[in-house]
Short mmCIF file of C-alpha atoms in Angstrom, two decimals:
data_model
loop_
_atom_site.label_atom_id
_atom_site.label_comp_id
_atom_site.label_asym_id
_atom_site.label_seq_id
_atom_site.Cartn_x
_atom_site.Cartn_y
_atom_site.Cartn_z
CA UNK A 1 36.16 -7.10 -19.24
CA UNK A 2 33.58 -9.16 -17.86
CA UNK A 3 30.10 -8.29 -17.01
CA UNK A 4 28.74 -8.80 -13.83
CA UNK A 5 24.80 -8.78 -13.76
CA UNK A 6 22.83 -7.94 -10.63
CA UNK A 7 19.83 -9.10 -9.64
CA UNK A 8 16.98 -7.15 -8.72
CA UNK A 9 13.20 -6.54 -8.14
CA UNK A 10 10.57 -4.43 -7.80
CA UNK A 11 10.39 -3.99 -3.21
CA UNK A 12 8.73 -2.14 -1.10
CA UNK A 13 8.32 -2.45 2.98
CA UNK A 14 4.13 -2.85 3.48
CA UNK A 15 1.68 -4.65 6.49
CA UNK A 16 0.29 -7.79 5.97
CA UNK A 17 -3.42 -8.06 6.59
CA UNK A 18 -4.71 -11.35 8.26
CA UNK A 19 -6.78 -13.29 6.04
CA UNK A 20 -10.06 -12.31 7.62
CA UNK A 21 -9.88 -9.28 6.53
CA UNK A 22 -8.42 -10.14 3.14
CA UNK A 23 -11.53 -12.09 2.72
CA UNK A 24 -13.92 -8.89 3.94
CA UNK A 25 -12.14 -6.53 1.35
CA UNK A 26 -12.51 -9.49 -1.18
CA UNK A 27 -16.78 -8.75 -0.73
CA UNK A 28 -16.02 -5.26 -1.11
CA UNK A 29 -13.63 -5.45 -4.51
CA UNK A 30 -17.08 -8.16 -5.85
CA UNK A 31 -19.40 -5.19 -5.03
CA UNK A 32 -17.84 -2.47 -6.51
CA UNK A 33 -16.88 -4.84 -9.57
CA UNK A 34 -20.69 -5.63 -9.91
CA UNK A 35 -20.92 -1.33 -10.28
CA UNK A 36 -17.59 -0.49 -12.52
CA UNK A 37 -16.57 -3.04 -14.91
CA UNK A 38 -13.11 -1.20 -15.86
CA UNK A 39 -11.25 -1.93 -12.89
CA UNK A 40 -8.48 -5.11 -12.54
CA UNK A 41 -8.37 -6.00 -8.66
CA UNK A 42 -5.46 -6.97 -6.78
CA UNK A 43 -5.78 -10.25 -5.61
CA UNK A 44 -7.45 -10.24 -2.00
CA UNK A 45 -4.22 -12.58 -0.99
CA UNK A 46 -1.46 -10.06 -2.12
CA UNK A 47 -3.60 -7.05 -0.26
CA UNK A 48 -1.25 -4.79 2.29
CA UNK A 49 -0.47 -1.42 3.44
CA UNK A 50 2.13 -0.33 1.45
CA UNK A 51 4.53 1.83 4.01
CA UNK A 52 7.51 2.88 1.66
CA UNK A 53 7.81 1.67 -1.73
CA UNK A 54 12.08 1.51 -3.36
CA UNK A 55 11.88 0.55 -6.68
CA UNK A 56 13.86 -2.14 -8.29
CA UNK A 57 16.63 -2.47 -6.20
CA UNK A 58 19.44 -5.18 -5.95
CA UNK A 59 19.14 -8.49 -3.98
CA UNK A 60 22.50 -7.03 -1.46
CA UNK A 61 20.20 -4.00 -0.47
CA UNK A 62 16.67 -5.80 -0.17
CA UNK A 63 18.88 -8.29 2.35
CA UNK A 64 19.60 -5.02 4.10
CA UNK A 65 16.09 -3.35 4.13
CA UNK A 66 14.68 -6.60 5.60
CA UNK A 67 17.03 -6.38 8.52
CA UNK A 68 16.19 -2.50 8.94
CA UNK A 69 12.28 -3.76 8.70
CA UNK A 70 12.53 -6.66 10.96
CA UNK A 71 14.64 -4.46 13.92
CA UNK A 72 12.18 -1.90 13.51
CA UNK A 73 8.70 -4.34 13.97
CA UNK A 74 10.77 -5.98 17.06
CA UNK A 75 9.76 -2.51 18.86
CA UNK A 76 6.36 -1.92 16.89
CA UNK A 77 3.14 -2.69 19.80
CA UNK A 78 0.06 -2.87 18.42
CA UNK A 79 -2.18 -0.37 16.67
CA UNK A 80 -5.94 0.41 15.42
CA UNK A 81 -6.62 1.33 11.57
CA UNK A 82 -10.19 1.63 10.14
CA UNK A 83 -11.45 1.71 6.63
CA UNK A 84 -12.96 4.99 5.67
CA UNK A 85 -13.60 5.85 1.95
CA UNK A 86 -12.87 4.84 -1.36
CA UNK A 87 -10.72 7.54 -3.19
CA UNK A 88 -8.45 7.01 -6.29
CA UNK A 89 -5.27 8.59 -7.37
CA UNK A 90 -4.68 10.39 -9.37
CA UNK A 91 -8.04 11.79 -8.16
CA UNK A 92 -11.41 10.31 -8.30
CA UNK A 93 -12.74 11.32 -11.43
CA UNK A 94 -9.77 10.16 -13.86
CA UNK A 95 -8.04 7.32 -11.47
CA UNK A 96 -5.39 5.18 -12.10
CA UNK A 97 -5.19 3.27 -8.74
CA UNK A 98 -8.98 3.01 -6.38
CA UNK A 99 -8.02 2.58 -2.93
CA UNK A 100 -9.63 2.72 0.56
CA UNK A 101 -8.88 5.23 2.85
CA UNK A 102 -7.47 4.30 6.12
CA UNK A 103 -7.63 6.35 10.00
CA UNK A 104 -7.37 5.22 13.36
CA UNK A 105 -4.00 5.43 14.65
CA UNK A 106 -2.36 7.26 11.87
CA UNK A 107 -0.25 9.58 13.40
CA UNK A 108 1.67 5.94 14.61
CA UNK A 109 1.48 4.66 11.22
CA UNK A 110 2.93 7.60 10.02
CA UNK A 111 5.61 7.94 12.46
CA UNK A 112 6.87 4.14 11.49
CA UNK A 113 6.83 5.12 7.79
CA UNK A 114 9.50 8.23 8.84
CA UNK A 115 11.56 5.67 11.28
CA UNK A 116 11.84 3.47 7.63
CA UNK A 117 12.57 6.46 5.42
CA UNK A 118 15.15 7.94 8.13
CA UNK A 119 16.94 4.16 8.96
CA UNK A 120 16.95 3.34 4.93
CA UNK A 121 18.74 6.86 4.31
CA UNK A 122 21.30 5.97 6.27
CA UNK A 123 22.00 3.38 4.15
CA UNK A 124 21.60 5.32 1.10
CA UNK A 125 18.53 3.40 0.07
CA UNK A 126 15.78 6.49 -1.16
CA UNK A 127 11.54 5.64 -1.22
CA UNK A 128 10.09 6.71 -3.91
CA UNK A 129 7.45 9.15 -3.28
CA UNK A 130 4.47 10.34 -4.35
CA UNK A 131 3.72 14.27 -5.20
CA UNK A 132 1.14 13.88 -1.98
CA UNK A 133 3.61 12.24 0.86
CA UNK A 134 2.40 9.08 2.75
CA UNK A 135 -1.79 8.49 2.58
CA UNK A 136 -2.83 4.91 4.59
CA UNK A 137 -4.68 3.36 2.45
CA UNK A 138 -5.28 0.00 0.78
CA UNK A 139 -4.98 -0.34 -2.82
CA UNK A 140 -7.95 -2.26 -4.34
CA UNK A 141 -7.75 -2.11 -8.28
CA UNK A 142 -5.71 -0.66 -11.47
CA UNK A 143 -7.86 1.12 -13.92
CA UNK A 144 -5.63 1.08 -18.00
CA UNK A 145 -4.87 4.43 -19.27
CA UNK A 146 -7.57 3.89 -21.98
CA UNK A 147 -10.91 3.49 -19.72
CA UNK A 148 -9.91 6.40 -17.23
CA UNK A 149 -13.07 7.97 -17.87
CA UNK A 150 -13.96 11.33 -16.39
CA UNK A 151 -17.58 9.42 -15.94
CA UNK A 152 -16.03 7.07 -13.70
CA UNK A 153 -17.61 8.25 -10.72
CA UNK A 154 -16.53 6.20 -7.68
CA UNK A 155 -18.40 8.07 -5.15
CA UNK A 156 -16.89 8.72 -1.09
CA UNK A 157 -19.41 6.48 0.54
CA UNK A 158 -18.36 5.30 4.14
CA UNK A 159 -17.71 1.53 4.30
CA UNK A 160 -19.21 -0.50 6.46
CA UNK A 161 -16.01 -2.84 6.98
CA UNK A 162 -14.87 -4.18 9.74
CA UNK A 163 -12.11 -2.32 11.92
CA UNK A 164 -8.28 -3.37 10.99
CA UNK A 165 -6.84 -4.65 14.39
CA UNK A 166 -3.61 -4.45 13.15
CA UNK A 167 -2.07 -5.93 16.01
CA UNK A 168 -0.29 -9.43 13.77
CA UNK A 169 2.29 -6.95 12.91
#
């Protein structure tokens, strides 16, 4: 019997942000790497909001959550987000991921991130979730398993970023 091997990758459905404020969140990812030298950042180019993430999943059903994505956006208008606060998950004092916060219109962001969930179900393609449901936010660096450090105090200080006028979508 012959094998048949599948291709697939690592997807998830997430907001591109224009490259002015990729380059903002760049200066803030060079200031808090000048204060906490354990942290790897994501490369300012590949930020995003991350809206439902899948999993490796095979090249047939990515095909199919791009079409559920793009006939989705084709009714999307345009919304407000703001950066608030850095935070981490697991939680601020042992993280794994640093992120900043996001609010604004969340309640819209939030409602676009159930319309995905609901139109992927019916094509049995699951999310996978975290323990905490759906937080806007924008992930900024990876901290290893060996320098999570209970003295790796990030702090909650407000940034003084520029608004996300997420209307590119």
């Amino acid at each position: 019997m012959e094998r048949i091997a599948r291709s697939s990758a690592r997807t998830f459905v997430a907001i591109k942000l224009p490259d002015r404020l990729k380059k903002e969140f760049g200066k803030v990812q060079r200031q808090l790497g000048e204060q906490v030298d354990l942290l790897r950042f994501t490369n300012p180019d590949q930020l995003h909001i991350t809206l439902v993430f899948l999993g490796r999943i095979s090249t047939e059903h990515q095909s199919l959550v791009i079409s559920i994505a793009e006939e989705i956006a084709k009714d999307l208008s345009p919304f407000t987000l703001f950066p608030t606060q850095l935070g981490a998950f697991p939680r601020i004092k042992r993280p794994s991921i640093v992120w900043i916060g996001l609010r604004g219109d969340t309640l819209r962001l939030e409602h676009l991130v159930l319309r995905l969930e609901r139109d992927l179900a019916h094509q049995r393609i699951y999310p996978i979730r975290g323990a905490g449901g759906f937080a806007p936010h924008l992930a900024l660096a990876k901290v290893s398993r060996k320098d999570r450090r209970p003295q790796l105090h990030l702090g909650t200080a407000r940034l003084e970023a520029p608004r996300l006028a997420l209307a590119d979508l």
